[in-house]
Amino acid sequence: MRKITTLLFVVLCCVMAQAQNYGILVNGKMYYAGSKVDEFEGFQQYLSHVQVNSGDYCQLYDADNQAAWAVDVNPHSESGFSRNGDRINISVSGCYDFYIKLKYEADELYIGPGSNCGSGQDISGGGPIEPGYAGSAPARCPDVLLQAFYWDSYKDHGYGRTKWMDWLNNDAGNGLSWAEEAGQWFDLIWLPPMSNATGGTGYLPIKYSNLNSDWGTKGYLEKLITTFHKNGARVVADIVVNHVAGNAGWCSFAKLDFGEYGKFEPDASWICSTDEMNYDSGAGECKGKATGSPDDGYGSEANYEAGRDWDHNNAKVREMIKAYLKWLRNDIKIDGFRYDYCKGFHNSHINEYNSAAQAYFSVMEMWDGDVNVLQSHLNDAGWNTLTFDFATKYQAFNNGIAADNYGGLRGAGLLGAGKSRYAVTFLDSHDSFQRDNNEFCGSGNSMGVCKDKILQCYAYLLSMPGVPLVFFPHWVTFKDPIKKMINARYKTGVHSESSVNDEAGNGFYKATISGTNGEIRVLIGPNSGYNDTPSGYTLAVKGTNYGVYYKATGNRGDKNTERHSVDVEQVTVDGQQMKGEKFIENGQLFIRCGEQVYDVMGKRVK
């Protein structure tokens, strides 16, 4: 996406009670919703990702008033666009990013080359435009993600048991529960598969609509989600929709009830014809009964041997999965999804499922260290999800810091490819940690011989663009320095698309990362000068061969005291109903509407 230096991309949520949702309407038919990205010098600014063909026309569209306005085209836009009354005529086909600048009669479009064009919404039949969903890969995302479990941590394997009741009841040592503390420090909390499963961590689900599992009951889960939300964190559910386990043999599956979203009775015709059911002697009387389409996943790993593979080309299967995700989103109050085993089904389905459920956030597990392969799968998913950045894990950490090769930190993975918006960066997860040689420093070594290097990795992760992930065993082991790194990121407004100016050499990596409210200076390696505070910067934290420093230009408080709720709060200002983002500062509730801050009585305080 082309960078525009005159635009400040700060996500704001102040809207009137009748929200104004702007976008681009193509040929009076296809609506491309705009996501609000900034408000600057009186202009409200929105961004739409639009696919157009030569001969099309587009209009600026107000979703509430259904008013199409004439706009001027910025002269620095891509060529091939001209104004004709209230229309913009297109003479060059392509995918474009439309930056919509609104200021009463001085409206303007800047049109640049597009990076990810999703599907528009056909409103020619008079159907309503769905406001508020602009995709599941949020732009310039400031979030930090916590993986709130490790393998089979429904039992205590050395770093604490992480059942729902443990998060609710365990004391974090500061008068807060585990859940309250995590909610105050993290924006996203990734929970393990929560549906009834064959046992253990939950990756062989039996009944999606039954939320009683080894992690706890549905009641405890709902209390946990509410607690995270009250403390400012959204919840990401680990969902396993590639495969399923039979509830009585290989071809008998649980009936599913998702309330208003539908009831389903799967059978063997919903299973891929390439599944083991059709040739494994263990299938017994079920052998040969899978009559679905061949698996549409990728290569030799498309078929998942331990479970029965859903046929995602079957419309009934897709409707079932969409009902499941809508139920999680709307009834259980889940905010986003982590898709398990994404080699097993074509990733175009992720775009369909996210769009149906309108997930705030999505990340797929595409286990491949080749950055080009990751981009290919993101493209298959319509760029409507993030992916775990295995390429950065291997280049920067496993083959970089672990081997004292600090040059590996430059240009790593999706960050180096200019696709940091779509990267969840991480060091280890439940799959690699103490389980195989993909672990940082090799199997079983990360918390032993390489323990001192873990915080070097987090200094990088929590300073750089992308959406960084903190792994639960690392959180409980290194909580204090990790909090300080998160705080520096928050105070400076570093986000998933922040720019980086870096250098590396023998025994050092140095980088300056620019945020919306300042910048971070991270120094890693024995020769980086990590012990010396750079001029004009404040120390966040330093340790063995790393230092994180920051320079904040705003007046943000600490991450855990200035909390931002996932909900909006209504406030009356001068007799007018407005909605804004809730946050708590020094124990008091405030509502931020654009750049203005009000107390609960509607009095402006900032």
XYZ file of C-alpha atoms in Angstrom:
606
model
C 0.000 0.000 0.000
C 1.360 3.420 -0.899
C 2.308 5.490 2.138
C 0.826 9.014 2.318
C 2.824 11.267 4.586
C 0.002 13.784 5.036
C -2.319 11.208 6.595
C -2.156 10.119 10.208
C -3.692 6.669 10.543
C -5.038 6.639 14.102
C -8.070 4.431 14.662
C -10.923 6.437 16.151
C -14.373 5.219 17.101
C -16.464 8.298 17.864
C -19.738 8.096 15.970
C -23.149 9.655 16.254
C -25.965 7.451 17.533
C -26.875 7.086 13.853
C -23.417 5.997 12.680
C -22.013 7.376 9.463
C -20.389 4.537 7.528
C -18.750 5.645 4.318
C -17.499 3.578 1.439
C -17.264 3.279 -2.338
C -20.205 2.251 -4.525
C -19.265 0.757 -7.913
C -21.780 0.932 -10.782
C -24.524 1.761 -8.300
C -24.450 -1.864 -7.192
C -21.340 -3.147 -5.390
C -20.572 -1.519 -2.049
C -17.045 -1.601 -0.580
C -17.144 -0.574 3.057
C -14.639 1.985 4.257
C -12.776 1.561 7.527
C -12.124 4.791 9.394
C -8.389 5.288 9.717
C -7.880 8.876 10.759
C -9.236 12.306 11.569
C -6.830 15.124 10.788
C -7.249 18.886 10.351
C -11.025 18.551 10.158
C -10.965 15.738 7.626
C -12.419 12.340 8.438
C -10.521 9.721 6.483
C -11.687 6.291 5.399
C -10.023 3.536 3.407
C -11.768 1.173 0.981
C -10.143 -1.671 -0.964
C -11.928 -1.788 -4.327
C -11.830 -3.955 -7.462
C -12.856 -2.105 -10.626
C -12.801 -2.684 -14.372
C -12.366 -0.276 -17.250
C -15.731 1.341 -17.976
C -16.938 1.162 -14.387
C -17.870 4.202 -12.357
C -17.779 4.750 -8.639
C -19.338 7.125 -6.140
C -18.711 8.130 -2.578
C -21.455 6.482 -0.537
C -22.963 7.358 2.843
C -24.406 4.104 4.174
C -26.973 5.778 6.435
C -28.347 8.518 4.222
C -27.732 6.686 0.945
C -26.358 9.874 -0.521
C -23.769 9.865 -3.285
C -21.645 13.008 -3.326
C -19.428 14.555 -5.892
C -15.774 14.370 -4.945
C -12.524 15.677 -6.327
C -9.787 13.233 -7.282
C -6.424 14.079 -5.789
C -4.080 14.944 -8.701
C -1.397 12.638 -7.278
C -3.667 9.610 -7.570
C -3.113 6.725 -9.961
C -3.934 7.577 -13.572
C -7.090 6.240 -15.163
C -9.679 8.090 -13.052
C -11.699 11.180 -13.999
C -14.617 13.028 -12.435
C -17.958 13.351 -14.203
C -20.496 15.054 -11.957
C -21.003 12.882 -8.891
C -19.219 9.954 -10.514
C -15.604 8.899 -10.889
C -15.087 7.138 -14.214
C -12.520 4.340 -14.436
C -10.466 3.642 -17.550
C -7.831 1.284 -16.094
C -8.872 -2.018 -14.497
C -7.304 -3.126 -11.241
C -7.365 -3.355 -7.488
C -7.122 0.039 -5.777
C -7.026 1.599 -2.350
C -9.472 4.518 -2.147
C -8.571 7.006 0.599
C -11.730 8.990 1.307
C -11.197 12.428 2.862
C -14.396 14.034 4.092
C -14.822 17.678 5.090
C -18.305 18.860 4.253
C -18.152 20.121 0.661
C -14.383 19.717 0.344
C -14.449 15.964 -0.180
C -11.567 14.264 -1.929
C -10.389 10.843 -3.059
C -6.810 9.692 -3.201
C -6.567 6.503 -5.266
C -3.482 4.318 -4.955
C -2.499 0.795 -6.002
C -4.378 -1.753 -3.909
C -2.815 -4.383 -1.713
C -5.845 -6.531 -0.887
C -9.203 -6.205 -2.590
C -11.996 -8.205 -1.050
C -15.483 -8.797 -2.369
C -17.978 -5.975 -2.429
C -21.559 -6.289 -1.192
C -24.287 -6.387 -3.817
C -26.984 -3.900 -2.726
C -28.835 -3.706 -6.027
C -31.732 -5.671 -4.538
C -32.187 -3.147 -1.774
C -30.516 -5.249 0.919
C -28.949 -3.416 3.848
C -25.296 -2.583 3.959
C -23.623 -4.258 6.914
C -21.788 -1.477 8.757
C -18.730 -1.929 10.856
C -16.994 -4.857 9.131
C -13.974 -3.898 7.097
C -12.163 -7.233 7.249
C -10.445 -9.507 9.736
C -6.926 -8.157 9.193
C -7.187 -4.744 10.884
C -5.031 -2.002 9.371
C -2.280 -0.428 11.473
C -3.262 -2.735 14.299
C -1.783 -1.768 17.706
C -2.729 -5.072 19.368
C -0.531 -7.478 21.317
C -1.697 -11.106 21.513
C -1.309 -13.523 24.427
C -1.445 -17.266 23.826
C -3.172 -18.197 27.070
C -2.206 -21.879 27.143
C 0.468 -24.399 26.204
C 0.220 -28.057 25.243
C -2.185 -29.909 27.568
C -2.025 -27.087 30.101
C -5.477 -28.067 31.325
C -3.032 -29.951 33.555
C -0.063 -28.197 35.185
C 3.058 -29.068 33.207
C 5.379 -26.702 35.008
C 4.080 -23.231 34.119
C 0.640 -23.315 35.724
C -2.695 -24.912 34.901
C -4.796 -22.815 32.523
C -8.358 -24.072 32.858
C -11.055 -21.401 32.711
C -11.473 -21.481 36.496
C -7.726 -20.970 36.985
C -7.788 -17.773 34.946
C -10.751 -16.556 36.983
C -9.609 -17.604 40.453
C -5.803 -17.536 40.536
C -4.245 -14.455 42.142
C -1.731 -12.651 39.946
C -0.050 -11.320 43.081
C -1.357 -7.762 42.791
C -4.952 -8.171 43.909
C -6.034 -9.106 40.403
C -6.973 -12.470 38.979
C -4.925 -13.909 36.150
C -7.698 -12.899 33.747
C -7.925 -9.326 35.016
C -4.176 -8.805 34.781
C -3.912 -10.323 31.306
C -6.893 -8.273 30.132
C -5.169 -5.095 31.247
C -1.897 -5.840 29.460
C -3.037 -7.587 26.278
C -5.418 -6.566 23.520
C -6.096 -10.087 22.273
C -6.277 -13.330 24.274
C -5.975 -16.595 22.328
C -7.856 -19.410 24.055
C -7.462 -23.119 23.186
C -10.124 -25.128 21.312
C -13.183 -24.847 23.542
C -15.541 -27.410 22.016
C -16.095 -30.918 23.324
C -13.257 -33.082 21.995
C -11.711 -36.531 22.351
C -9.595 -35.183 25.208
C -6.511 -33.128 25.880
C -5.813 -29.807 24.271
C -8.870 -30.131 22.019
C -7.645 -30.497 18.446
C -9.903 -33.481 17.698
C -13.348 -31.921 18.186
C -16.455 -34.066 18.526
C -19.278 -31.557 18.983
C -18.730 -27.892 18.142
C -21.926 -26.734 19.872
C -20.968 -28.345 23.190
C -18.622 -25.992 25.071
C -17.948 -28.304 27.992
C -14.385 -29.568 27.584
C -11.264 -30.455 29.517
C -10.701 -26.716 29.878
C -13.921 -26.280 31.847
C -17.640 -25.688 31.508
C -19.464 -23.320 29.186
C -20.496 -21.273 32.228
C -16.909 -20.718 33.332
C -15.909 -19.914 29.743
C -18.561 -17.213 29.439
C -17.478 -15.695 32.765
C -13.877 -15.682 31.550
C -14.774 -13.965 28.275
C -16.760 -11.334 30.182
C -13.790 -10.709 32.490
C -11.390 -10.281 29.586
C -13.809 -7.877 27.897
C -14.313 -5.799 31.049
C -10.571 -5.385 31.333
C -10.098 -4.353 27.722
C -9.060 -7.508 25.849
C -10.758 -9.205 22.931
C -10.921 -12.998 22.800
C -9.628 -15.157 19.942
C -10.998 -18.716 19.793
C -8.912 -21.574 18.442
C -11.199 -23.273 15.961
C -10.644 -26.641 14.314
C -12.736 -26.783 11.158
C -10.441 -28.860 8.957
C -11.445 -32.136 10.604
C -13.698 -33.775 13.150
C -13.783 -36.905 15.308
C -16.702 -39.308 15.192
C -18.784 -39.634 18.333
C -19.494 -43.338 17.702
C -17.188 -44.835 15.114
C -15.678 -43.265 12.024
C -18.888 -42.309 10.241
C -21.255 -41.294 13.035
C -21.069 -37.617 13.946
C -22.652 -35.492 16.657
C -25.751 -33.465 15.876
C -25.050 -29.752 16.164
C -27.348 -27.040 17.484
C -26.308 -23.405 17.014
C -29.656 -21.926 17.992
C -30.944 -19.308 15.568
C -27.977 -19.964 13.276
C -29.021 -23.505 12.463
C -29.066 -27.173 13.373
C -27.047 -29.761 11.492
C -26.808 -33.535 11.249
C -23.506 -34.354 9.488
C -22.978 -37.749 7.905
C -20.284 -39.485 5.886
C -21.307 -37.670 2.695
C -19.849 -34.535 4.314
C -16.386 -36.148 4.507
C -13.773 -35.930 1.732
C -13.563 -38.988 -0.502
C -9.785 -38.945 0.017
C -10.171 -39.465 3.778
C -8.856 -42.619 5.503
C -12.438 -43.685 6.034
C -12.450 -45.009 2.506
C -9.360 -47.212 2.688
C -8.152 -47.728 6.277
C -9.057 -51.088 7.798
C -9.613 -49.294 11.108
C -12.744 -47.693 9.626
C -14.605 -50.969 10.078
C -18.133 -50.841 8.708
C -17.587 -47.181 7.767
C -14.945 -48.076 5.173
C -15.783 -46.624 1.765
C -18.690 -44.480 2.954
C -17.081 -41.023 2.606
C -18.647 -39.621 -0.575
C -17.601 -35.986 -0.523
C -15.289 -34.240 -2.978
C -11.544 -34.867 -2.864
C -9.757 -32.781 -0.241
C -9.112 -29.252 -1.554
C -6.147 -28.645 0.781
C -2.499 -28.332 -0.137
C -0.162 -31.079 -1.297
C 0.721 -34.145 0.712
C -0.428 -32.544 3.963
C -3.987 -31.866 2.820
C -5.265 -35.040 4.453
C -5.252 -35.054 8.271
C -4.873 -38.687 9.265
C -6.033 -38.447 12.883
C -9.501 -37.101 12.044
C -12.162 -37.126 9.369
C -11.660 -34.304 6.876
C -14.652 -32.065 6.191
C -15.481 -31.510 2.524
C -15.374 -27.715 2.321
C -16.737 -27.869 -1.229
C -20.003 -29.134 0.252
C -22.380 -26.199 0.773
C -23.835 -27.880 3.874
C -20.384 -28.083 5.471
C -19.715 -24.431 4.785
C -23.106 -23.407 6.172
C -22.413 -25.469 9.290
C -19.042 -23.781 9.843
C -20.477 -20.315 9.247
C -23.276 -21.034 11.713
C -20.683 -22.212 14.246
C -18.615 -19.049 13.905
C -21.643 -16.743 13.971
C -22.797 -18.496 17.148
C -19.373 -18.029 18.735
C -19.282 -14.371 17.673
C -22.781 -13.326 18.637
C -23.888 -15.660 21.416
C -20.604 -16.583 23.108
C -19.070 -13.123 22.399
C -15.873 -14.350 20.761
C -14.103 -11.576 18.820
C -11.833 -13.447 16.443
C -10.526 -16.798 15.296
C -7.301 -18.755 15.096
C -7.706 -21.317 12.300
C -5.991 -24.628 12.982
C -4.238 -26.750 10.333
C -4.770 -24.502 7.323
C -2.859 -26.781 4.967
C -5.859 -29.083 5.168
C -8.406 -26.951 3.286
C -8.251 -24.269 0.614
C -7.697 -20.933 2.303
C -10.326 -19.134 0.234
C -12.817 -20.606 2.717
C -11.239 -18.514 5.482
C -12.290 -15.345 3.694
C -15.836 -16.699 3.368
C -16.033 -17.756 7.017
C -14.555 -14.529 8.391
C -16.881 -12.416 6.272
C -19.911 -14.388 7.411
C -19.041 -14.064 11.101
C -17.529 -10.562 10.737
C -14.541 -11.454 12.857
C -12.562 -8.519 14.240
C -9.343 -10.517 13.922
C -8.220 -13.745 12.309
C -4.950 -15.651 12.108
C -4.296 -18.894 10.277
C -1.805 -21.611 11.074
C 0.057 -22.069 7.822
C 3.197 -23.853 8.974
C 5.807 -22.927 6.376
C 9.045 -20.988 6.754
C 9.039 -19.733 3.165
C 7.789 -16.148 3.094
C 6.614 -16.548 -0.506
C 4.482 -19.544 0.459
C 2.941 -17.540 3.313
C 2.068 -14.725 0.918
C 0.561 -17.175 -1.541
C -1.764 -18.540 1.120
C -2.678 -15.054 2.312
C -3.612 -14.300 -1.270
C -5.777 -17.431 -1.392
C -7.525 -16.123 1.739
C -8.241 -12.797 0.048
C -5.835 -11.048 2.449
C -8.700 -11.219 4.941
C -6.653 -12.795 7.714
C -3.234 -12.701 9.291
C -0.933 -15.712 9.417
C 1.653 -16.894 11.904
C 4.963 -15.629 10.560
C 6.994 -18.840 10.635
C 9.467 -17.224 8.255
C 10.386 -14.625 10.894
C 10.526 -17.289 13.621
C 13.071 -19.315 11.687
C 15.145 -16.477 10.211
C 15.240 -14.062 13.140
C 15.113 -16.431 16.092
C 15.894 -20.100 15.404
C 18.626 -19.275 12.891
C 19.283 -15.733 14.108
C 19.495 -14.935 17.810
C 19.866 -18.614 18.777
C 22.997 -18.777 16.596
C 24.294 -15.276 17.536
C 23.549 -14.258 13.947
C 22.063 -10.806 14.516
C 22.041 -10.068 10.801
C 19.123 -12.497 10.597
C 16.918 -9.893 12.262
C 17.029 -7.629 9.210
C 14.378 -8.151 6.575
C 12.950 -11.235 8.234
C 9.771 -12.934 7.044
C 6.615 -11.022 6.213
C 8.074 -7.944 7.895
C 10.900 -7.845 5.371
C 8.476 -8.516 2.529
C 6.438 -5.416 3.396
C 3.459 -7.466 4.605
C 3.748 -6.866 8.347
C 0.025 -6.049 8.540
C -0.647 -9.756 7.981
C 2.006 -11.163 10.321
C 1.524 -12.582 13.794
C 5.127 -12.718 14.943
C 6.067 -15.255 17.599
C 8.930 -17.129 19.216
C 7.288 -20.410 20.226
C 3.785 -21.832 20.559
C 2.075 -24.883 22.023
C 3.170 -26.891 18.975
C 6.898 -26.207 19.194
C 7.567 -25.555 22.877
C 9.223 -28.582 24.521
C 7.781 -30.833 21.815
C 10.163 -30.931 18.832
C 13.204 -29.323 17.197
C 11.180 -26.350 15.968
C 11.528 -24.961 19.491
C 13.794 -21.945 19.870
C 17.345 -23.333 20.313
C 16.125 -26.887 19.691
C 13.876 -29.301 21.524
C 13.854 -28.649 25.266
C 16.571 -25.983 25.118
C 14.729 -22.656 25.060
C 14.169 -22.378 28.806
C 17.547 -23.923 29.577
C 20.716 -23.068 27.673
C 18.986 -20.273 25.741
C 16.849 -18.766 28.509
C 18.844 -15.498 28.522
C 18.166 -15.084 24.805
C 14.384 -15.254 25.102
C 14.110 -11.618 26.157
C 16.315 -10.580 23.234
C 13.654 -12.147 21.021
C 10.853 -10.352 22.861
C 12.710 -7.047 22.628
C 12.496 -7.559 18.863
C 8.924 -8.913 18.764
C 7.386 -6.225 20.961
C 9.185 -3.367 19.220
C 8.632 -4.312 15.594
C 5.608 -4.113 13.283
C 3.278 -7.064 12.953
C 0.995 -8.292 15.712
C 3.350 -9.787 18.322
C 2.428 -12.889 20.286
C 3.495 -13.528 23.879
C 3.503 -17.232 24.814
C 2.053 -18.165 28.216
C 5.177 -19.883 29.686
C 7.221 -16.824 28.687
C 4.604 -14.465 30.172
C 4.633 -16.123 33.593
C 8.451 -16.450 33.573
C 9.393 -12.964 32.327
C 6.329 -10.920 33.277
C 8.047 -7.755 34.497
C 10.307 -7.077 31.467
C 7.545 -8.085 29.046
C 5.172 -5.582 30.681
C 7.776 -2.839 30.231
C 8.190 -3.708 26.563
C 4.419 -3.706 25.999
C 4.211 -0.353 27.767
C 6.825 1.177 25.472
C 4.896 -0.103 22.449
C 1.660 1.358 23.797
C 3.083 4.756 24.735
C 4.681 5.232 21.310
C 1.770 3.875 19.273
C 3.828 1.294 17.400
C 1.468 -0.813 15.286
C 1.404 -3.629 12.768
C 2.472 -1.417 9.855
C 5.004 0.830 11.595
C 8.081 1.813 9.616
C 11.524 0.520 10.603
C 14.989 1.989 10.131
C 17.562 -0.638 11.067
C 21.098 -1.897 10.717
C 22.950 -5.070 11.700
C 26.520 -6.260 11.888
C 28.898 -8.404 13.877
C 27.157 -9.004 17.213
C 24.513 -6.304 16.901
C 21.113 -5.298 15.607
C 19.842 -1.715 15.975
C 16.443 -0.403 14.926
C 14.242 2.657 15.258
C 10.531 1.907 14.922
C 8.090 4.771 14.342
C 4.647 4.821 15.953
C 1.763 7.278 15.960
C 2.927 8.780 19.283
C 6.690 8.473 19.151
C 9.275 5.840 18.457
C 11.117 2.877 19.951
C 14.852 2.335 19.794
C 15.759 -1.345 20.234
C 19.359 -2.527 20.608
C 20.094 -6.261 20.527
C 23.384 -8.117 20.740
C 26.615 -7.757 22.726
C 27.981 -5.096 20.362
C 24.778 -3.057 20.062
C 25.468 -0.544 22.843
C 22.352 -1.784 24.596
C 23.535 -0.499 27.989
C 23.668 3.152 26.896
C 20.477 5.217 26.720
C 20.263 6.974 23.332
C 19.965 10.757 23.480
C 16.359 11.909 23.885
C 15.072 8.459 24.819
C 13.793 6.915 28.048
C 14.771 3.454 29.195
C 11.936 0.930 29.066
C 13.935 -2.154 30.026
C 17.326 -3.714 29.466
C 18.948 -7.040 30.250
C 21.501 -9.467 28.896
C 22.437 -8.181 25.438
C 19.297 -6.141 24.830
C 17.874 -2.706 25.569
C 14.506 -1.135 24.710
C 14.190 2.646 24.797
C 11.336 4.916 23.798
C 10.513 8.516 22.949
C 6.817 9.391 23.399
C 5.308 12.521 21.874
C 1.832 12.095 23.423
C 0.593 11.902 26.981
C -0.578 8.319 27.133
C -0.666 6.676 30.534
C 0.564 3.175 31.268
C -1.070 0.318 29.374
C -2.694 -1.186 32.458
C -4.121 2.079 33.821
C -5.427 3.642 30.612
C -7.555 0.718 29.541
C -9.499 0.640 26.302
C -12.708 -1.359 26.354
C -13.879 -3.504 23.477
C -17.295 -1.914 23.962
C -18.525 1.591 23.224
C -20.215 3.860 25.712
C -22.965 6.360 24.967
C -22.633 9.864 26.326
C -24.804 12.992 25.964
C -22.887 16.076 24.864
C -24.841 19.326 24.516
C -28.051 17.345 24.232
C -26.678 15.149 21.468
C -26.233 11.356 21.801
C -22.723 10.223 20.917
C -20.838 6.959 21.220
C -17.153 6.617 21.905
C -14.407 4.320 23.072
C -14.395 3.674 26.805
C -11.175 3.790 28.756
C -10.211 3.925 32.398
C -7.513 6.264 33.603
C -6.516 6.443 37.264
C -9.661 4.575 38.207
C -12.088 6.894 36.375
C -14.194 6.077 33.322
C -13.865 8.352 30.267
C -15.224 8.256 26.723
C -13.016 9.250 23.804
C -14.838 10.659 20.777
C -12.301 11.439 18.102
C -9.695 13.683 19.703
C -12.107 14.836 22.409
C -12.402 13.111 25.808
C -15.516 13.377 27.995
C -16.441 12.164 31.452
C -19.584 10.084 31.934
C -21.630 13.261 32.451
C -20.679 14.589 29.016
C -18.198 17.176 30.267
C -15.185 17.617 28.046
C -11.989 16.955 29.992
C -9.381 16.793 27.176
